[in-house]
Amino acid sequence: MARAVRDAGLDSEQCYRVRDLSLYKEDIRLYFNDGYLIFSKPVAGERIAAVFTADVEGGDGEILLFPPQRGERQSLARFTGSPNLDEHFQAAVMMFTDSSARDLLENIEKQGSGRKVPEMAPLLSEQWTPVVSNILDSFAPRIAGDLLSPGRTDGLLFAALGGKKLGNFDVVYDPKAPEQILAGQLMERNQRVTYDIWTSFVARRFRTAAATPSEPGFKMTKFRIEASLDETLRLRAVTRATVQIGSLPLRAFAFEISRAEQVTAARIDGAPAELLTRESARSRALRADENEVFLVTSPDLLAPGSVHQMEFEHEGDLITSPGNGVYAVGARANWYPRSGPAFANYELVFRYPKRLTLVTAGDIVADRTEGDWRFTERRTPAPIRVAGFNLGDYEKSSSTAAGLTVDVFGNRRLDPALQPPPKTTTITEVLPQNPRAPRRDQVTTIVQNVPPPDPLARLNAVATDVSACFQYFSVLFGPPALKTLTVSPIPGTFGQGFPGLVYLSTLSYLAPQERPAAARSATLQTFFSDLMVAHEVAHQWWGNVVSGKSYQDDWLLEALAHYSALLWIEKKKGSRALEDVMADFQADLLKAGEDGQSVESAGPVTWGYRLEAAKSSEAFRAITYEKGAWILHMLRKRLGNDRFLKVLADLRRQYEFRAVSTADFLDLIKKSLPPGVTPESMDTFFDNWVYSTGIPTIRVRYSVKGKVAPWKISGTLEQSAVDKNFSVDIPVEIQFAKGASQTVWVRTSSEPTGFSATLKQPPLRVSVPAGSGVLAVRK
Ligand SMILES: [Zn+2]
């Protein structure tokens, strides 16, 4: 089927001169005003591609696409200079498994918008067949999968357009995607191929509740992975998964796996199944990750609701080493075949050289050594989202308290990247001493090796900290899904929190003064010593007990992990420590990016990975993590500490082992509002802070009336530097010489907002003080 797809070729019997032909697909409008249109030969009875070229006198094609939301129009404008896509094109290569081919042919026949020109076919074929084959080849698993699925209504339309102003770009309608409409462009930026998503949104028929998005065709409920690492640490594994078919019969199954691996065999219920692996840079870039999609096809159609055992044999060199006996696992999340994020139970069996220690999630079922090999078998006591592992030559520090066990592993030897460069000292001696002789200086260079930092300096400190914050979060958010948490090192400056397994930067294990010079600012020391550790521990709840519904909700889990870490820092070091970090975050967000605009203005927090295409390279990190943490900080100030923590506990309880969306989170907040805070004000809060951009500048002016009690103050709060519809609740604090201060909440708008208060004693100061918990520049 895949070969037939790739070799489909163009059909001289279906070559037309077209005029005023159009194709409407939900929000996408394609007009083939004047030119040639040639279809591919049929595959499994369906025409899967067509080429339009405007290569005639006065030839023209045009596309119209109007994003329905303001944020999406802003995004489109950022990339194309216009909030709506209205572009003339010279050529269009289309690929479809929906009704588009039939619709076009019917239109030609019924409206008379085309006449057959078979004489043009040889020329068009010669010119376009390689392009069409290339695109078909890159989508072969998807097209073959669709053609093999009877009763499907979720076919794809993909159009690569040669725009007259915008160059080559793509427009996609894919009912299988959570956002079915997408327009974007493959770009090379800083020698890296990226995919710029100009706009991406829910298609018309799904917006109007008339249709529900297609469900996944199947789900994976249980895994057993038997993996072996040989002397060279090459991984060979057999993964067995329990697969349940959805509401339609199914033959073709798409899975993802790291590009570092090959899948060599697949079986369904013990019988060999056909395997197809093929992907292009474009379809990979569209998914923005490092995986391959492969397809497994069953000889027979599998019945709706039926349960099957799938087996995969796969292998690859996933383990890398920066040297000195330090190791890293590449493709940490995709070392076995997966299909979308879903909670499942796992049995994990590893065989590996006994000189190393392998760590993974789950309770120990067996652990033994035979000759030079060590065997370990684990079973997860609760469903997990993804299973990870790590290995190395480790030292261990363990502790158990209140039923929770923490095992922290550190490398015995130093990650070579952390070895400081040798110290070079130059001594210049002026020779000879006689001033009348010609001068020749003697330069001596002394190279001194700097002793390596101790890679285990903070092993016990990390273990103590992890154990304490693991306990603290259990009290705040309820017990974790897995009662044992393993922490292991990873070369680089990042961390990652898998269920039951945390990867922690090797920098976090070093004494602060021995970290590389570039990591020695106060902010980065806090990051490596405190913030990263607690952030990854918090992912045991945010991400691993509660997951995100789509990429637009990923910010919430990162923000929750980040802010939970800040709650821990506040608990350990006091509220001033938290405020210092928040002030750093604010400064990061206000910094000018490469385009001269503030980093924060690159896009709303809900854009997730799409922010990586922003002109500012800091945008994704600063907006997702730091603005995300600010959003939660402001909610905490508005709700009060107790109500805020209750929302987090409710979130964990109500969404345990499920996915949450930003809108679900807003609904939960609305159920815990303090008196005087309306649900509508929370909608406004989310509109301003979550779904759009902007950090206001605010200024308080006030005057006091009266010489004796009661004193009356009246003032205004001015807002600038944001859109005119930006509005935010600001706590204006009235301080007195004695006693507690008083807070008046004032909602800003484009015009100065007035406020007043009657006081029993004269005010000392009326202001929005530092630490008031509002992301704003105070003037
Ligand atoms: Zn994170």
PDB file of N, CA, C and O and ligand atoms in Angstrom, residues 535-536 539 558 561 625, ligand 1:
ATOM      1  N   HIS A 535      11.225  21.621  41.290  1.00  0.00           N
ATOM      2  CA  HIS A 535      10.387  21.627  40.083  1.00  0.00           C
ATOM      3  C   HIS A 535      10.188  20.197  39.575  1.00  0.00           C
ATOM      4  O   HIS A 535       9.069  19.773  39.299  1.00  0.00           O
ATOM      5  N   GLU A 536      11.284  19.452  39.469  1.00  0.00           N
ATOM      6  CA  GLU A 536      11.174  18.092  38.938  1.00  0.00           C
ATOM      7  C   GLU A 536      10.425  17.182  39.917  1.00  0.00           C
ATOM      8  O   GLU A 536       9.682  16.303  39.500  1.00  0.00           O
ATOM      9  N   HIS A 539       6.752  17.638  39.494  1.00  0.00           N
ATOM     10  CA  HIS A 539       6.180  16.957  38.319  1.00  0.00           C
ATOM     11  C   HIS A 539       5.615  15.579  38.678  1.00  0.00           C
ATOM     12  O   HIS A 539       4.857  15.009  37.895  1.00  0.00           O
ATOM     13  N   GLU A 558       3.740  22.962  33.681  1.00  0.00           N
ATOM     14  CA  GLU A 558       5.070  23.538  33.932  1.00  0.00           C
ATOM     15  C   GLU A 558       4.966  24.651  34.977  1.00  0.00           C
ATOM     16  O   GLU A 558       5.799  24.767  35.873  1.00  0.00           O
ATOM     17  N   ALA A 561       4.467  23.115  38.359  1.00  0.00           N
ATOM     18  CA  ALA A 561       5.715  22.543  38.877  1.00  0.00           C
ATOM     19  C   ALA A 561       6.629  23.665  39.360  1.00  0.00           C
ATOM     20  O   ALA A 561       7.235  23.590  40.436  1.00  0.00           O
ATOM     21  N   TYR A 625       7.365  29.043  31.762  1.00  0.00           N
ATOM     22  CA  TYR A 625       7.713  28.780  33.160  1.00  0.00           C
ATOM     23  C   TYR A 625       7.517  30.018  34.024  1.00  0.00           C
ATOM     24  O   TYR A 625       6.937  29.956  35.097  1.00  0.00           O
TER      25      TYR A 625
HETATM   26 ZN    ZN B   1       9.098  20.894  33.945  1.00  0.00          ZN
END
